[in-house]
PDB file of C-alpha atoms and ligand atoms in Angstrom:
ATOM      1  CA  THR A 194      65.940 -91.861 -54.788  1.00 95.00           C
ATOM      2  CA  TYR A 195      63.639 -91.809 -57.905  1.00 97.00           C
ATOM      3  CA  VAL A 196      63.375 -94.771 -60.218  1.00 96.00           C
ATOM      4  CA  VAL A 197      62.218 -95.254 -63.846  1.00 95.00           C
ATOM      5  CA  THR A 198      59.886 -98.157 -64.029  1.00 95.00           C
ATOM      6  CA  GLU A 199      58.344-100.141 -66.877  1.00 92.00           C
ATOM      7  CA  ALA A 200      56.209 -97.675 -68.531  1.00 91.00           C
ATOM      8  CA  CYS A 201      59.216 -96.119 -69.751  1.00 92.00           C
ATOM      9  CA  ILE A 202      60.194 -98.951 -72.206  1.00 89.00           C
ATOM     10  CA  LYS A 203      60.356 -98.058 -75.638  1.00 84.00           C
ATOM     11  CA  CYS A 204      59.153 -94.668 -74.753  1.00 82.00           C
ATOM     12  CA  LYS A 205      61.951 -92.339 -73.979  1.00 67.00           C
ATOM     13  CA  TYR A 206      60.564 -88.988 -74.274  1.00 85.00           C
ATOM     14  CA  MET A 207      63.755 -87.531 -72.550  1.00 90.00           C
ATOM     15  CA  ASP A 208      61.853 -84.750 -70.972  1.00 94.00           C
ATOM     16  CA  CYS A 209      63.224 -85.959 -67.417  1.00 96.00           C
ATOM     17  CA  VAL A 210      66.764 -86.012 -68.611  1.00 96.00           C
ATOM     18  CA  GLU A 211      66.559 -82.425 -69.780  1.00 96.00           C
ATOM     19  CA  VAL A 212      65.274 -81.322 -66.226  1.00 97.00           C
ATOM     20  CA  CYS A 213      67.513 -83.272 -63.918  1.00 98.00           C
ATOM     21  CA  PRO A 214      70.029 -80.883 -62.286  1.00 98.00           C
ATOM     22  CA  VAL A 215      72.592 -83.702 -61.718  1.00 98.00           C
ATOM     23  CA  ASP A 216      72.397 -85.430 -64.891  1.00 96.00           C
ATOM     24  CA  CYS A 217      71.702 -88.658 -63.337  1.00 96.00           C
ATOM     25  CA  PHE A 218      69.740 -90.479 -66.131  1.00 95.00           C
ATOM     26  CA  TYR A 219      71.235 -92.834 -68.345  1.00 93.00           C
ATOM     27  CA  GLU A 220      69.915 -94.407 -71.365  1.00 89.00           C
ATOM     28  CA  GLY A 221      69.575 -98.345 -71.502  1.00 82.00           C
ATOM     29  CA  GLU A 222      68.839-100.465 -74.260  1.00 81.00           C
ATOM     30  CA  ASN A 223      65.044-100.040 -74.238  1.00 87.00           C
ATOM     31  CA  MET A 224      64.377 -97.520 -71.301  1.00 91.00           C
ATOM     32  CA  LEU A 225      66.062 -94.897 -69.387  1.00 94.00           C
ATOM     33  CA  ALA A 226      67.441 -95.434 -65.807  1.00 95.00           C
ATOM     34  CA  ILE A 227      68.236 -93.065 -62.926  1.00 96.00           C
ATOM     35  CA  ASN A 228      71.564 -93.761 -61.005  1.00 95.00           C
ATOM     36  CA  PRO A 229      70.433 -94.075 -57.354  1.00 94.00           C
ATOM     37  CA  GLU A 230      73.844 -92.983 -56.143  1.00 93.00           C
ATOM     38  CA  GLN A 231      73.791 -89.821 -57.918  1.00 95.00           C
ATOM     39  CA  CYS A 232      70.091 -88.687 -57.772  1.00 97.00           C
ATOM     40  CA  ILE A 233      69.551 -86.160 -55.007  1.00 98.00           C
ATOM     41  CA  ASP A 234      65.763 -86.674 -54.667  1.00 97.00           C
ATOM     42  CA  CYS A 235      64.651 -83.354 -55.840  1.00 98.00           C
ATOM     43  CA  GLY A 236      61.423 -84.971 -57.491  1.00 97.00           C
ATOM     44  CA  VAL A 237      61.659 -82.457 -60.538  1.00 98.00           C
ATOM     45  CA  CYS A 238      61.605 -85.138 -63.165  1.00 97.00           C
ATOM     46  CA  GLU A 239      58.604 -86.848 -61.952  1.00 97.00           C
ATOM     47  CA  PRO A 240      55.964 -84.359 -63.297  1.00 97.00           C
ATOM     48  CA  GLU A 241      57.951 -84.189 -66.539  1.00 96.00           C
ATOM     49  CA  CYS A 242      57.351 -87.794 -67.387  1.00 95.00           C
ATOM     50  CA  PRO A 243      54.350 -87.760 -69.728  1.00 93.00           C
ATOM     51  CA  ILE A 244      53.511 -91.548 -69.123  1.00 93.00           C
ATOM     52  CA  ASP A 245      54.188 -91.451 -65.354  1.00 94.00           C
ATOM     53  CA  ALA A 246      57.015 -93.783 -65.540  1.00 95.00           C
ATOM     54  CA  ILE A 247      59.161 -92.246 -62.639  1.00 97.00           C
ATOM     55  CA  GLN A 248      58.270 -92.817 -59.122  1.00 97.00           C
ATOM     56  CA  PRO A 249      59.988 -92.333 -55.557  1.00 97.00           C
ATOM     57  CA  ASP A 250      61.595 -95.526 -54.295  1.00 95.00           C
ATOM     58  CA  THR A 251      59.333 -95.266 -51.237  1.00 95.00           C
ATOM     59  CA  ARG A 252      56.369 -96.352 -53.167  1.00 92.00           C
ATOM     60  CA  GLU A 253      54.991 -99.802 -52.937  1.00 90.00           C
ATOM     61  CA  GLY A 254      56.746-102.329 -55.562  1.00 88.00           C
ATOM     62  CA  SER A 255      59.702 -99.910 -56.225  1.00 91.00           C
ATOM     63  CA  GLU A 256      62.332-102.109 -54.663  1.00 91.00           C
ATOM     64  CA  LYS A 257      62.852-104.136 -57.958  1.00 93.00           C
ATOM     65  CA  TRP A 258      63.201-100.883 -59.911  1.00 94.00           C
ATOM     66  CA  VAL A 259      65.914 -99.487 -57.788  1.00 93.00           C
ATOM     67  CA  GLU A 260      67.957-102.572 -58.472  1.00 93.00           C
ATOM     68  CA  HIS A 261      67.214-102.406 -62.198  1.00 92.00           C
ATOM     69  CA  ASN A 262      67.943 -98.651 -62.355  1.00 94.00           C
ATOM     70  CA  ARG A 263      71.288 -99.198 -60.549  1.00 93.00           C
ATOM     71  CA  ALA A 264      72.326-101.934 -62.712  1.00 92.00           C
ATOM     72  CA  TYR A 265      71.296 -99.963 -66.045  1.00 90.00           C
ATOM     73  CA  ALA A 266      73.204 -97.046 -64.717  1.00 89.00           C
ATOM     74  CA  ALA A 267      76.099 -98.939 -64.074  1.00 84.00           C
ATOM     75  CA  LEU A 268      76.636-100.115 -67.511  1.00 76.00           C
ATOM     76  CA  TRP A 269      77.622 -96.512 -68.606  1.00 62.00           C
TER      77      TRP A 269
HETATM   78 FE1  SF4 B1647      67.548 -86.119 -61.104  1.00 82.96          FE
HETATM   79 FE2  SF4 B1647      65.958 -84.942 -59.235  1.00 82.96          FE
HETATM   80 FE3  SF4 B1647      64.944 -87.071 -60.792  1.00 82.96          FE
HETATM   81 FE4  SF4 B1647      66.865 -87.520 -58.913  1.00 82.96          FE
HETATM   82  S1  SF4 B1647      64.553 -86.785 -58.502  1.00 82.96           S
HETATM   83  S2  SF4 B1647      66.515 -88.333 -61.132  1.00 82.96           S
HETATM   84  S3  SF4 B1647      68.291 -85.588 -59.179  1.00 82.96           S
HETATM   85  S4  SF4 B1647      65.467 -84.699 -61.429  1.00 82.96           S
END
């Protein structure tokens, strides 16, 4: 899965939301989140983010963001 990280806070350009083929982005209070259960790992959103806030969960330090994204997405 891909995850949205802290760089997204108060940004919300939404370019990523428009390209996601499975609509798994959710809008949280101050940042976006990807539902890890719905993300098909296509990677299309990553280059769309102007501030590089989206990264694969395989990258170092992503673990906490997977949980954060899961929690945020579950609120909807
Ligand atoms: Fe959507 Fe693909 Fe990004 Fe996952 S990797 S959030 S499926 S655009």
